[in-house]
Amino acid sequence: AFLAGPETTAAPDRLPAPARNTMLCSRASVLSRGTRLQTAVVRAGMRFSSSTTAKPQGVVPPAKPHAAPPVPPETAKLSAPQRFAAWYERCLEAQPIPTKMVTSGILFSVGDVVGQTIMRVRADGEPPAFDWARLMRAALFGGVFYPPVAHLHYNFLEWLVVKRMTVSVNVMPWAKMFIEQFVYWGYFSNAYYHSVLGALQGMTPAQVYKRVADTLWDTMKAQWAFWIPVQLLNFKFVPVRHQLNVVLVVSLFWTTFLSIAFPPAQVEKAPETLP
């Protein structure tokens, strides 16, 4: 009745037919306009809601975390030597000098025990007593005096030849071998070895100097004959962090060779070398 106007407040069935038809048409027109207005409002609200909640362009939604890859069976089931090698590699990366000191001390001690054992086996008559003082000197030199200096040497040689001189890969082993054997390390390492052992034996500085002067040339000749091919292979195929370990392991065979090649009476005069 309100939409039809004040003149149509009466009930429709009481109005004449023409007036009743006019009122009904007016109501239908008004209701149609209201429905269209309501529909427009609803659509506008939907567009507004979608525009306010839309994700900004160019922003990639974070990817869902993936599950960690399963551990390969060959890695999860390592043998005891493989687990030891992995553990030693971690120690070598975390604390290189202490790890090399322990390794060198053990290998020097083993080398001395092997050398003394061969001397006793090859001795004529009653074998000499085992020299525990000599073993302690070898362990002390191999575990304390030698590894830090050798560690610096191999890292310096890597820096000098590879980074400073920037030689090619094929020339690198030869350059390292030449610098090591003929420039500084061969002379220094052997003089250092005889000097430290002489001092540990209680020699005076004059006696140590005489020992170095008397043994250095013979030591260098023996070193060049044995260690040049070994170091060429070492520099060619072995990473820098393991090169000292290769030298220490090969030194076991070198000590054994000296003990076998020379009679017991000459073993003490045989040249002892360190590359």
PDB file of N, CA and C in Angstrom, residues 6 13 22 31 71 86 92 97 101 111 118 128 145 165 199 205 218 229 238 258 272-273:
ATOM      1  N   PRO A   6      -0.669   6.920  -1.409  1.00  0.00           N
ATOM      2  CA  PRO A   6      -1.721   7.070  -0.390  1.00  0.00           C
ATOM      3  C   PRO A   6      -3.102   6.803  -0.954  1.00  0.00           C
ATOM      4  N   ASP A  13      -9.078  -5.708  -3.307  1.00  0.00           N
ATOM      5  CA  ASP A  13     -10.339  -6.317  -3.749  1.00  0.00           C
ATOM      6  C   ASP A  13     -11.526  -5.366  -3.625  1.00  0.00           C
ATOM      7  N   THR A  22      -3.954  -1.145 -11.978  1.00  0.00           N
ATOM      8  CA  THR A  22      -2.881  -0.124 -11.934  1.00  0.00           C
ATOM      9  C   THR A  22      -2.012  -0.279 -10.706  1.00  0.00           C
ATOM     10  N   LEU A  31       8.891  -3.705  -7.180  1.00  0.00           N
ATOM     11  CA  LEU A  31       9.590  -4.912  -6.725  1.00  0.00           C
ATOM     12  C   LEU A  31      10.688  -5.325  -7.690  1.00  0.00           C
ATOM     13  N   VAL A  71      68.122 -41.938   3.729  1.00  0.00           N
ATOM     14  CA  VAL A  71      69.564 -42.238   3.729  1.00  0.00           C
ATOM     15  C   VAL A  71      69.806 -43.455   2.851  1.00  0.00           C
ATOM     16  N   ALA A  86      85.792 -42.092   7.495  1.00  0.00           N
ATOM     17  CA  ALA A  86      84.921 -40.915   7.561  1.00  0.00           C
ATOM     18  C   ALA A  86      85.183 -40.121   8.838  1.00  0.00           C
ATOM     19  N   LEU A  92      90.348 -34.454  10.471  1.00  0.00           N
ATOM     20  CA  LEU A  92      91.359 -33.752   9.677  1.00  0.00           C
ATOM     21  C   LEU A  92      90.860 -32.396   9.215  1.00  0.00           C
ATOM     22  N   ILE A  97      96.110 -29.867  12.365  1.00  0.00           N
ATOM     23  CA  ILE A  97      97.438 -30.041  12.973  1.00  0.00           C
ATOM     24  C   ILE A  97      97.417 -31.068  14.106  1.00  0.00           C
ATOM     25  N   MET A 101      99.510 -34.547  14.091  1.00  0.00           N
ATOM     26  CA  MET A 101     100.486 -34.821  15.141  1.00  0.00           C
ATOM     27  C   MET A 101     100.291 -36.221  15.713  1.00  0.00           C
ATOM     28  N   GLY A 111     107.438 -47.095  12.762  1.00  0.00           N
ATOM     29  CA  GLY A 111     108.634 -47.211  11.934  1.00  0.00           C
ATOM     30  C   GLY A 111     109.873 -47.534  12.731  1.00  0.00           C
ATOM     31  N   ILE A 118     113.997 -55.425  12.880  1.00  0.00           N
ATOM     32  CA  ILE A 118     114.798 -55.994  11.793  1.00  0.00           C
ATOM     33  C   ILE A 118     116.271 -56.026  12.175  1.00  0.00           C
ATOM     34  N   PRO A 128     120.775 -57.180  20.034  1.00  0.00           N
ATOM     35  CA  PRO A 128     120.844 -56.062  20.994  1.00  0.00           C
ATOM     36  C   PRO A 128     119.497 -55.857  21.683  1.00  0.00           C
ATOM     37  N   PHE A 145     107.582 -32.306  16.953  1.00  0.00           N
ATOM     38  CA  PHE A 145     108.441 -31.382  16.215  1.00  0.00           C
ATOM     39  C   PHE A 145     108.150 -31.356  14.704  1.00  0.00           C
ATOM     40  N   MET A 165     102.068 -18.895  -8.505  1.00  0.00           N
ATOM     41  CA  MET A 165     102.685 -19.109  -9.807  1.00  0.00           C
ATOM     42  C   MET A 165     101.666 -19.510 -10.873  1.00  0.00           C
ATOM     43  N   ALA A 199     119.856 -33.059  19.538  1.00  0.00           N
ATOM     44  CA  ALA A 199     119.564 -32.323  20.772  1.00  0.00           C
ATOM     45  C   ALA A 199     118.857 -33.215  21.787  1.00  0.00           C
ATOM     46  N   PRO A 205     125.711 -28.049  20.767  1.00  0.00           N
ATOM     47  CA  PRO A 205     125.510 -27.446  19.440  1.00  0.00           C
ATOM     48  C   PRO A 205     126.621 -27.772  18.463  1.00  0.00           C
ATOM     49  N   ASP A 218     125.060 -37.274   2.034  1.00  0.00           N
ATOM     50  CA  ASP A 218     124.633 -38.656   1.801  1.00  0.00           C
ATOM     51  C   ASP A 218     123.116 -38.801   1.970  1.00  0.00           C
ATOM     52  N   PRO A 229     110.345 -39.820  -7.207  1.00  0.00           N
ATOM     53  CA  PRO A 229     109.166 -40.446  -7.832  1.00  0.00           C
ATOM     54  C   PRO A 229     107.964 -40.542  -6.898  1.00  0.00           C
ATOM     55  N   VAL A 238      97.166 -36.843  -4.841  1.00  0.00           N
ATOM     56  CA  VAL A 238      96.706 -36.800  -3.452  1.00  0.00           C
ATOM     57  C   VAL A 238      96.351 -35.369  -3.073  1.00  0.00           C
ATOM     58  N   LEU A 258     115.829 -49.558   4.412  1.00  0.00           N
ATOM     59  CA  LEU A 258     117.162 -49.264   4.939  1.00  0.00           C
ATOM     60  C   LEU A 258     117.655 -50.363   5.876  1.00  0.00           C
ATOM     61  N   GLU A 272     119.288 -41.571   7.013  1.00  0.00           N
ATOM     62  CA  GLU A 272     117.867 -41.474   7.323  1.00  0.00           C
ATOM     63  C   GLU A 272     117.356 -40.189   6.709  1.00  0.00           C
ATOM     64  N   THR A 273     116.252 -40.279   5.989  1.00  0.00           N
ATOM     65  CA  THR A 273     115.784 -39.118   5.225  1.00  0.00           C
ATOM     66  C   THR A 273     114.331 -38.835   5.522  1.00  0.00           C
TER      67      THR A 273
END
